[in-house]
Amino acid sequence: MPKYLQIYQQLVDRIQNGTLPAETKLPSETELMQEFGASRGTVRKAIDALQDKGFVRKHQGKGVFVLSQDAIAFQFNGIVSFSEAHRQMGEHDVKTDVISCDLIEATEELAHLFHIAPGTSLTQVKRVRTIDGERVIFDINLFVTSLVPGLTKDIAGASIYQYIEQTLGRQISYAKRKIEAQPATAEDQQYLDLEGTSHVIVITNDTYFYEGQHFERTQSRHRLDKFQFTDIARR
Amino acid sequence: MPKYLQIYQQLVDRIQNGTLPAETKLPSETELMQEFGASRGTVRKAIDALQDKGFVRKHQGKGVFVLSQDAIAFQFNGIVSFSEAHRQMGEHDVKTDVISCDLIEATEELAHLFHIAPGTSLTQVKRVRTIDGERVIFDINLFVTSLVPGLTKDIAGASIYQYIEQTLGRQISYAKRKIEAQPATAEDQQYLDLEGTSHVIVITNDTYFYEGQHFERTQSRHRLDKFQFTDIARR
DNA sequence: AGATATTTGTACGTATGTATT
DNA sequence: CAATACATACGTACAAATATC
């Protein structure tokens, strides 16, 4: 592990175990240099990482200050798949049913979206997520088949993201997300326990590989009252 | 402007005007050093900034690659106030009506939330946003009065964030956001043109100053079909 | 109010390590 | 194996913002 990450990790530990409580000032760069036997640049890199992760805030001329812990607890930004998200939550009975896993041909519109030729093969996966006995999420995934080959119903029942990263060895880089409400479709009514609600929350997710290739669009359709999304925004 | 930001800006320009199209490789650090007459550290800082903003991706041993433009167009992350968001969109007839601007006393629950004593003064602002003639957003703001003093109906009708940053001279740092659906309340029905929809989308926003003080909680209640939220997530 | 010290920000230079070509 | 390109680490100097005397 690089030295700057070691320093970073030790400082994170101190913040998390209360040695460096919220609102207190971190030792100055000069002091940290002496303590860790590192150059100023290395110490600064560690502190920059702390700030990126939301642990501290730097102020020129003043110092570096620890931010309150509860701010960090909120920090589950980033791309998190369904199975990752619910493994952490625990306590809930979660099940995934794969409705279908088919090859389809890209329409004009989808071809344009993925920057591929019309008619190119796409893999379409439809899944229903059941939480505590209620069917509350209906996912429709579309993958560019050439970029994500070999998808099967079995894989779709486990974790597609794990398959992409571990079996295919591709690295997922970033995702664009859109959240909106839409009237429930006939398919929504068929696959979800809507309990009379007229709308669903739709999260459209466009995901990209490290190299910038757009390989997936997913619509995740949630029952209104079972949907919640949190994040942290920085000015 | 610091040198590394000048280099950053010039590279952004080239990416945006097509001189450096997506998927192409940036000049190497050595070449950029010569071109801009800068040290390697300075060039690297500029490239790091490019990567932070999502313009490029660095690969050790390979080079730095330009990411596709449409990924960046999506990049309006961060904390954006209502008036900021709609100034950019243009084309729409937007109006803000201030329903009330009162001092209230913190309940036990609110006191705990803001880490203040029960009974401490809070400023409560209720506003309705009308877009193209329809009342679609109902905002309820709660400010810790001692941290955001002097709020008036007039200020609430313009931009509270601008007042905080420019008049009070305080810097807003980050916000925690939660998005969920809730059944419409009587107040929602009174102030919004609900068009028969039973639920509203509620965005709860907790905002913090640079120093880490929690100074605001806002509930922004949106009509279902007029709500949309986008962001970009990184792995 | 003003000078001085402290603290972070920027910039340069050099050397060595690691991944890819 | 060698060359190329990015990553880490050390050191120095000066600037800018803030705190202190």
XYZ file of C-alpha atoms (C1' of nucleotides) in Angstrom:
512
model
C 0.000 0.000 0.000
C 1.353 3.456 -0.869
C 2.531 5.539 2.031
C -0.078 8.251 1.522
C -2.839 5.644 1.803
C -1.340 4.280 5.002
C -1.404 7.756 6.508
C -4.935 8.228 5.188
C -6.053 4.968 6.787
C -4.550 5.784 10.164
C -6.267 9.160 10.190
C -9.596 7.564 9.206
C -9.168 5.165 12.131
C -8.590 8.034 14.529
C -11.668 9.844 13.269
C -13.817 6.740 13.518
C -12.644 5.638 16.954
C -13.072 9.123 18.389
C -9.414 10.036 18.843
C -10.118 12.867 16.428
C -13.711 13.954 17.184
C -15.819 16.143 14.927
C -14.976 19.852 14.760
C -11.455 19.324 16.052
C -8.434 20.404 14.076
C -6.095 17.869 12.558
C -2.379 18.227 13.332
C -0.767 20.617 10.855
C 1.002 19.273 7.789
C 4.346 19.972 9.467
C 3.399 17.927 12.518
C 2.069 15.057 10.420
C 5.298 15.039 8.407
C 7.260 14.482 11.598
C 4.868 11.944 13.052
C 4.748 9.779 9.935
C 8.220 10.537 8.662
C 6.826 11.602 5.315
C 7.303 14.507 2.985
C 4.816 17.325 2.846
C 3.506 16.228 -0.552
C 2.721 12.771 0.775
C 0.932 14.114 3.832
C -1.036 16.499 1.649
C -2.109 13.646 -0.600
C -3.440 11.744 2.404
C -5.383 14.783 3.576
C -6.751 15.397 0.082
C -8.059 11.831 0.098
C -9.692 12.454 3.482
C -11.412 15.504 2.097
C -12.555 13.669 -1.045
C -14.190 11.027 1.120
C -15.903 13.650 3.233
C -14.018 13.120 6.478
C -12.421 16.544 6.767
C -12.490 20.025 5.332
C -9.370 22.046 4.567
C -9.126 25.814 5.092
C -6.147 27.772 3.878
C -4.483 29.522 6.794
C -6.703 27.857 9.393
C -6.181 24.139 9.276
C -7.992 20.917 8.552
C -11.192 20.166 10.463
C -12.974 16.897 11.112
C -16.556 16.801 9.867
C -19.332 15.221 11.862
C -19.544 11.454 11.654
C -23.189 11.190 10.708
C -22.370 12.965 7.491
C -20.152 10.085 6.530
C -22.596 7.382 7.497
C -24.773 8.702 4.695
C -22.036 8.192 2.147
C -23.318 5.297 0.162
C -23.006 7.057 -3.122
C -21.646 5.336 -6.122
C -22.961 2.489 -8.121
C -24.483 -0.154 -5.926
C -26.290 -3.148 -7.334
C -29.456 -4.513 -5.830
C -27.754 -7.487 -4.228
C -24.965 -5.327 -2.795
C -27.450 -2.861 -1.350
C -29.528 -5.481 0.392
C -26.685 -7.574 1.706
C -25.797 -4.617 3.898
C -29.306 -3.947 5.096
C -29.843 -7.446 6.381
C -32.951 -8.298 8.370
C -35.011 -8.590 5.211
C -36.168 -11.582 3.268
C -35.087 -10.803 -0.262
C -35.675 -12.848 -3.382
C -35.023 -12.362 -7.102
C -37.120 -14.032 -9.808
C -35.905 -13.978 -13.380
C -38.888 -13.616 -15.668
C -36.996 -13.689 -18.930
C -33.540 -13.460 -20.446
C -33.756 -12.996 -24.218
C -31.803 -11.743 -27.176
C -33.540 -8.939 -29.034
C -32.577 -6.684 -31.934
C -31.802 -3.038 -31.354
C -34.484 -0.693 -32.598
C -33.522 2.538 -34.307
C -33.852 4.354 -30.992
C -31.821 1.900 -28.933
C -29.142 1.732 -31.621
C -28.739 5.473 -31.346
C -28.597 5.320 -27.570
C -25.789 2.765 -27.498
C -24.024 4.062 -30.612
C -24.424 0.744 -32.423
C -26.039 -0.336 -35.707
C -29.790 -0.993 -35.779
C -30.481 -4.715 -35.511
C -27.445 -5.374 -33.329
C -28.100 -7.952 -30.657
C -29.113 -6.809 -27.183
C -29.689 -9.009 -24.160
C -32.882 -8.184 -22.320
C -33.384 -9.373 -18.758
C -36.559 -8.924 -16.743
C -36.495 -9.571 -13.010
C -38.788 -9.093 -10.051
C -37.461 -8.387 -6.567
C -39.495 -9.602 -3.639
C -38.815 -8.116 -0.221
C -40.504 -9.568 2.849
C -42.994 -11.368 0.646
C -44.038 -8.355 -1.410
C -43.070 -7.886 -5.055
C -41.864 -4.298 -4.986
C -39.236 -3.864 -7.723
C -39.455 -4.749 -11.410
C -36.145 -4.492 -13.273
C -35.711 -4.405 -17.035
C -32.052 -4.591 -18.095
C -30.732 -4.102 -21.601
C -27.132 -5.068 -22.347
C -25.148 -4.738 -25.545
C -24.596 -8.464 -26.147
C -21.138 -8.095 -27.677
C -19.943 -6.196 -24.599
C -21.620 -8.483 -22.058
C -21.692 -11.937 -23.680
C -22.842 -15.196 -22.146
C -25.619 -13.928 -19.873
C -27.933 -16.692 -18.669
C -30.972 -16.927 -16.449
C -28.795 -18.369 -13.700
C -26.409 -15.449 -13.756
C -29.311 -13.010 -13.804
C -30.692 -14.724 -10.697
C -27.449 -14.130 -8.832
C -25.573 -10.913 -9.609
C -24.990 -9.640 -13.125
C -22.538 -7.006 -11.930
C -20.433 -9.625 -10.214
C -20.438 -11.652 -13.459
C -19.302 -8.625 -15.442
C -16.521 -7.664 -13.078
C -15.261 -11.070 -12.002
C -15.998 -13.485 -14.857
C -15.720 -11.064 -17.759
C -13.041 -9.070 -15.958
C -14.413 -5.723 -17.055
C -14.364 -2.680 -14.849
C -17.477 -0.609 -14.367
C -16.736 3.061 -14.255
C -19.732 5.280 -13.844
C -23.465 5.467 -14.261
C -25.892 8.192 -15.170
C -29.109 8.002 -13.212
C -32.519 9.488 -13.720
C -35.306 9.236 -11.175
C -38.895 10.031 -12.082
C -42.465 8.896 -11.526
C -44.480 7.219 -14.264
C -47.983 5.808 -14.472
C -47.974 2.082 -13.809
C -48.051 -0.025 -16.971
C -49.913 -3.286 -17.512
C -46.617 -5.092 -16.971
C -46.113 -3.280 -13.673
C -49.543 -4.450 -12.564
C -48.742 -7.981 -13.637
C -45.430 -8.297 -11.844
C -45.723 -5.994 -8.827
C -48.008 -5.959 -5.807
C -49.112 -2.412 -6.479
C -51.697 -2.191 -3.679
C -53.786 0.181 -5.745
C -51.094 2.792 -6.330
C -51.356 4.377 -9.750
C -47.735 5.325 -10.299
C -44.311 3.722 -9.998
C -40.931 5.323 -9.404
C -38.648 4.632 -12.351
C -34.886 4.752 -12.064
C -33.198 4.728 -15.426
C -29.564 3.757 -15.158
C -27.053 4.055 -17.994
C -23.809 2.331 -17.113
C -20.395 2.695 -18.706
C -17.163 0.743 -18.706
C -13.854 2.204 -17.640
C -13.019 2.826 -21.273
C -16.190 4.824 -21.717
C -18.288 2.266 -23.580
C -21.989 2.463 -22.813
C -22.966 -1.157 -22.196
C -26.218 -1.083 -20.245
C -29.507 0.658 -19.708
C -31.660 -0.523 -16.848
C -35.105 0.541 -15.821
C -35.797 -0.212 -12.215
C -39.475 0.201 -11.479
C -40.308 0.570 -7.782
C -43.547 0.548 -5.907
C -44.102 4.094 -4.673
C -44.196 3.470 -0.965
C -41.203 1.136 -0.964
C -38.841 3.500 -2.693
C -36.150 5.564 -1.065
C -32.982 7.104 -2.397
C -30.293 8.985 -0.518
C -27.088 10.664 -1.479
C -24.730 13.417 -0.525
C -24.076 16.452 -2.679
C -21.095 18.743 -2.518
C -20.993 22.392 -3.498
C -6.017 31.844 -11.739
C -3.490 29.154 -10.802
C -1.506 27.673 -13.633
C -2.920 24.183 -13.215
C -6.441 25.549 -13.598
C -5.434 27.413 -16.749
C -4.136 24.176 -18.229
C -7.278 22.393 -17.049
C -9.461 25.013 -18.699
C -7.629 24.854 -22.018
C -7.953 21.081 -22.079
C -11.667 21.310 -21.259
C -12.039 23.727 -24.162
C -10.349 21.296 -26.533
C -12.575 18.457 -25.386
C -15.710 20.532 -25.731
C -14.901 22.028 -29.135
C -13.939 18.664 -30.558
C -10.183 19.173 -30.866
C -9.878 16.251 -28.457
C -12.769 13.926 -29.348
C -13.987 11.093 -27.158
C -11.841 7.972 -26.940
C -8.709 9.798 -28.098
C -5.585 9.918 -25.994
C -4.424 13.119 -24.389
C -0.816 14.185 -25.009
C 1.480 12.578 -22.445
C 2.475 14.429 -19.312
C 5.905 15.083 -20.829
C 4.375 16.636 -23.937
C 1.970 18.763 -21.933
C 4.872 19.987 -19.774
C 6.617 21.259 -22.895
C 3.507 22.721 -24.473
C 2.445 24.664 -21.381
C 5.909 25.273 -19.980
C 4.880 23.722 -16.687
C 6.335 21.191 -14.316
C 5.099 17.628 -14.247
C 3.304 18.123 -10.930
C 1.346 21.036 -12.310
C 0.325 19.132 -15.427
C -0.705 16.167 -13.295
C -2.843 18.405 -11.096
C -4.683 19.683 -14.169
C -5.282 16.133 -15.401
C -6.464 15.024 -11.960
C -9.009 17.832 -12.047
C -10.141 16.680 -15.500
C -10.666 13.181 -14.153
C -12.527 14.440 -11.081
C -14.933 16.304 -13.313
C -15.459 13.249 -15.480
C -13.788 14.492 -18.670
C -11.017 11.909 -18.860
C -9.847 8.640 -17.412
C -6.225 7.918 -16.499
C -4.593 4.520 -17.023
C -1.142 3.842 -15.711
C 1.154 2.864 -18.547
C -1.416 3.570 -21.255
C -2.320 7.197 -21.138
C -5.211 9.530 -20.462
C -8.385 9.048 -22.492
C -11.216 11.428 -23.247
C -14.633 10.180 -22.136
C -17.718 10.659 -24.259
C -19.256 14.109 -24.151
C -22.819 13.121 -23.325
C -21.587 11.769 -20.032
C -20.556 15.270 -19.059
C -23.715 16.980 -20.180
C -25.425 15.055 -17.417
C -23.076 16.454 -14.801
C -25.265 18.805 -12.884
C -24.557 17.213 -9.578
C -24.025 19.208 -6.508
C -26.301 21.414 -4.532
C -28.495 23.448 -6.806
C -31.217 25.686 -5.514
C -34.563 25.996 -7.204
C -33.813 29.377 -8.734
C -30.405 28.245 -9.972
C -31.866 25.124 -11.551
C -34.571 26.961 -13.407
C -32.496 29.875 -14.552
C -30.542 27.430 -16.676
C -33.528 25.630 -18.117
C -35.131 28.781 -19.419
C -38.261 28.629 -21.585
C -40.450 28.188 -18.547
C -42.618 30.633 -16.705
C -41.541 30.190 -13.107
C -42.970 31.904 -10.046
C -42.401 31.641 -6.302
C -45.072 32.503 -3.743
C -44.126 32.815 -0.108
C -46.944 31.472 2.024
C -45.357 32.147 5.373
C -42.096 33.039 7.077
C -42.367 32.487 10.835
C -40.286 31.894 13.905
C -41.122 28.643 15.686
C -39.649 26.820 18.650
C -37.699 23.617 18.170
C -39.559 20.525 19.273
C -37.685 17.752 21.053
C -37.223 15.957 17.754
C -35.987 18.973 15.789
C -33.661 19.956 18.635
C -32.064 16.545 18.416
C -31.761 16.776 14.650
C -29.923 20.107 14.699
C -27.995 19.444 17.926
C -29.574 22.429 19.671
C -31.628 22.891 22.846
C -35.396 22.319 22.709
C -37.236 25.616 22.379
C -34.462 27.230 20.367
C -35.768 29.482 17.625
C -36.154 28.091 14.113
C -37.245 30.019 11.038
C -39.893 28.233 9.044
C -40.548 29.220 5.435
C -43.279 27.790 3.259
C -43.223 28.456 -0.446
C -45.075 27.293 -3.532
C -43.394 27.078 -6.927
C -45.533 27.618 -9.978
C -44.217 26.469 -13.345
C -46.093 27.330 -16.519
C -49.145 28.195 -14.485
C -49.274 24.992 -12.450
C -48.439 24.799 -8.757
C -46.121 21.804 -8.737
C -43.671 22.217 -5.836
C -44.369 22.949 -2.170
C -41.256 23.760 -0.130
C -41.041 23.784 3.642
C -37.709 25.142 4.902
C -36.487 25.060 8.471
C -33.442 27.142 9.403
C -31.644 27.452 12.712
C -32.361 31.126 13.298
C -29.074 31.900 15.011
C -27.151 30.508 12.032
C -29.341 32.154 9.382
C -30.620 35.364 10.972
C -32.681 38.082 9.348
C -34.751 36.028 6.927
C -37.763 37.896 5.574
C -40.583 37.171 3.180
C -38.848 39.276 0.555
C -35.659 37.267 0.767
C -37.623 34.023 0.681
C -39.293 35.227 -2.493
C -35.935 35.703 -4.178
C -33.172 33.269 -3.267
C -32.395 32.214 0.270
C -29.156 30.516 -0.752
C -27.924 33.705 -2.383
C -28.775 35.592 0.827
C -26.829 33.082 2.910
C -23.768 33.103 0.704
C -23.619 36.744 -0.328
C -25.265 38.762 2.442
C -24.375 36.558 5.400
C -21.095 35.559 3.768
C -21.379 31.926 4.816
C -20.220 29.095 2.651
C -22.448 26.114 2.013
C -20.554 22.886 1.978
C -22.640 19.804 1.428
C -26.119 18.433 1.633
C -27.573 15.056 2.453
C -30.560 14.236 0.309
C -33.325 11.719 0.636
C -35.904 11.082 -2.053
C -39.078 9.158 -1.354
C -42.785 9.065 -2.120
C -45.404 9.981 0.487
C -49.176 10.165 0.464
C -50.332 13.704 -0.229
C -51.294 15.639 2.907
C -54.114 18.113 3.300
C -51.565 20.891 2.956
C -50.304 19.377 -0.290
C -53.856 19.380 -1.623
C -54.324 22.968 -0.530
C -51.182 24.368 -2.117
C -50.538 22.124 -5.131
C -52.519 21.386 -8.276
C -52.457 17.671 -7.663
C -54.664 16.652 -10.589
C -55.965 13.710 -8.650
C -52.598 12.102 -7.893
C -52.541 10.485 -4.467
C -48.835 10.760 -3.680
C -46.113 13.384 -3.803
C -42.363 12.971 -4.194
C -40.619 14.338 -1.124
C -37.006 15.444 -1.212
C -35.619 15.988 2.255
C -32.490 18.075 2.183
C -30.170 18.582 5.159
C -27.625 21.264 4.446
C -24.364 22.006 6.224
C -21.957 24.926 6.374
C -18.311 24.645 5.502
C -17.513 24.282 9.182
C -19.865 21.345 9.472
C -22.800 23.049 11.185
C -26.198 21.669 10.225
C -28.243 24.770 9.528
C -31.173 23.678 7.395
C -33.691 20.975 6.682
C -35.940 21.427 3.709
C -38.804 19.315 2.511
C -39.483 19.853 -1.152
C -42.787 18.258 -2.075
C -43.243 17.681 -5.804
C -46.205 16.665 -7.864
C -45.473 13.142 -9.102
C -45.547 13.740 -12.817
C -43.479 16.930 -12.649
C -40.586 15.438 -10.777
C -37.274 14.382 -12.217
C -33.860 13.931 -10.699
C -30.616 13.049 -12.424
C -27.109 12.482 -11.276
C -23.937 10.634 -12.071
C -22.454 7.939 -9.863
C -18.892 6.723 -9.830
C -17.662 3.315 -8.847
C -3.715 48.854 13.422
C 0.341 46.519 12.177
C 3.944 43.268 12.160
C 4.919 38.362 12.679
C 4.144 33.577 12.809
C 1.457 29.681 11.358
C -1.000 26.978 7.986
C -2.432 25.667 3.635
C -1.837 26.474 -1.727
C 0.963 26.522 -5.822
C 5.033 25.462 -8.544
C 9.348 23.596 -9.626
C 12.832 19.875 -9.710
C 14.560 15.043 -9.121
C 14.509 10.176 -8.445
C 12.479 5.750 -8.470
C 8.550 2.349 -9.014
C 4.893 0.029 -11.775
C 1.992 -1.001 -15.744
C 1.673 -1.121 -20.596
C 3.414 -1.002 -25.180
C 14.321 -6.409 -23.098
C 13.740 -1.667 -23.858
C 10.922 2.377 -24.249
C 6.924 4.858 -22.830
C 3.501 6.593 -19.590
C 1.532 7.223 -15.303
C 2.295 6.711 -9.821
C 4.706 7.679 -5.728
C 7.940 10.162 -2.832
C 11.337 13.399 -1.485
C 12.931 18.200 -1.304
C 12.720 23.429 -1.935
C 10.769 28.001 -2.501
C 7.391 31.346 -2.438
C 2.314 32.957 -2.258
C -2.103 33.547 0.099
C -5.180 33.227 3.980
C -5.573 33.214 8.717
C -4.220 33.630 13.541
C -1.544 35.854 17.034
C 0.994 39.152 19.447
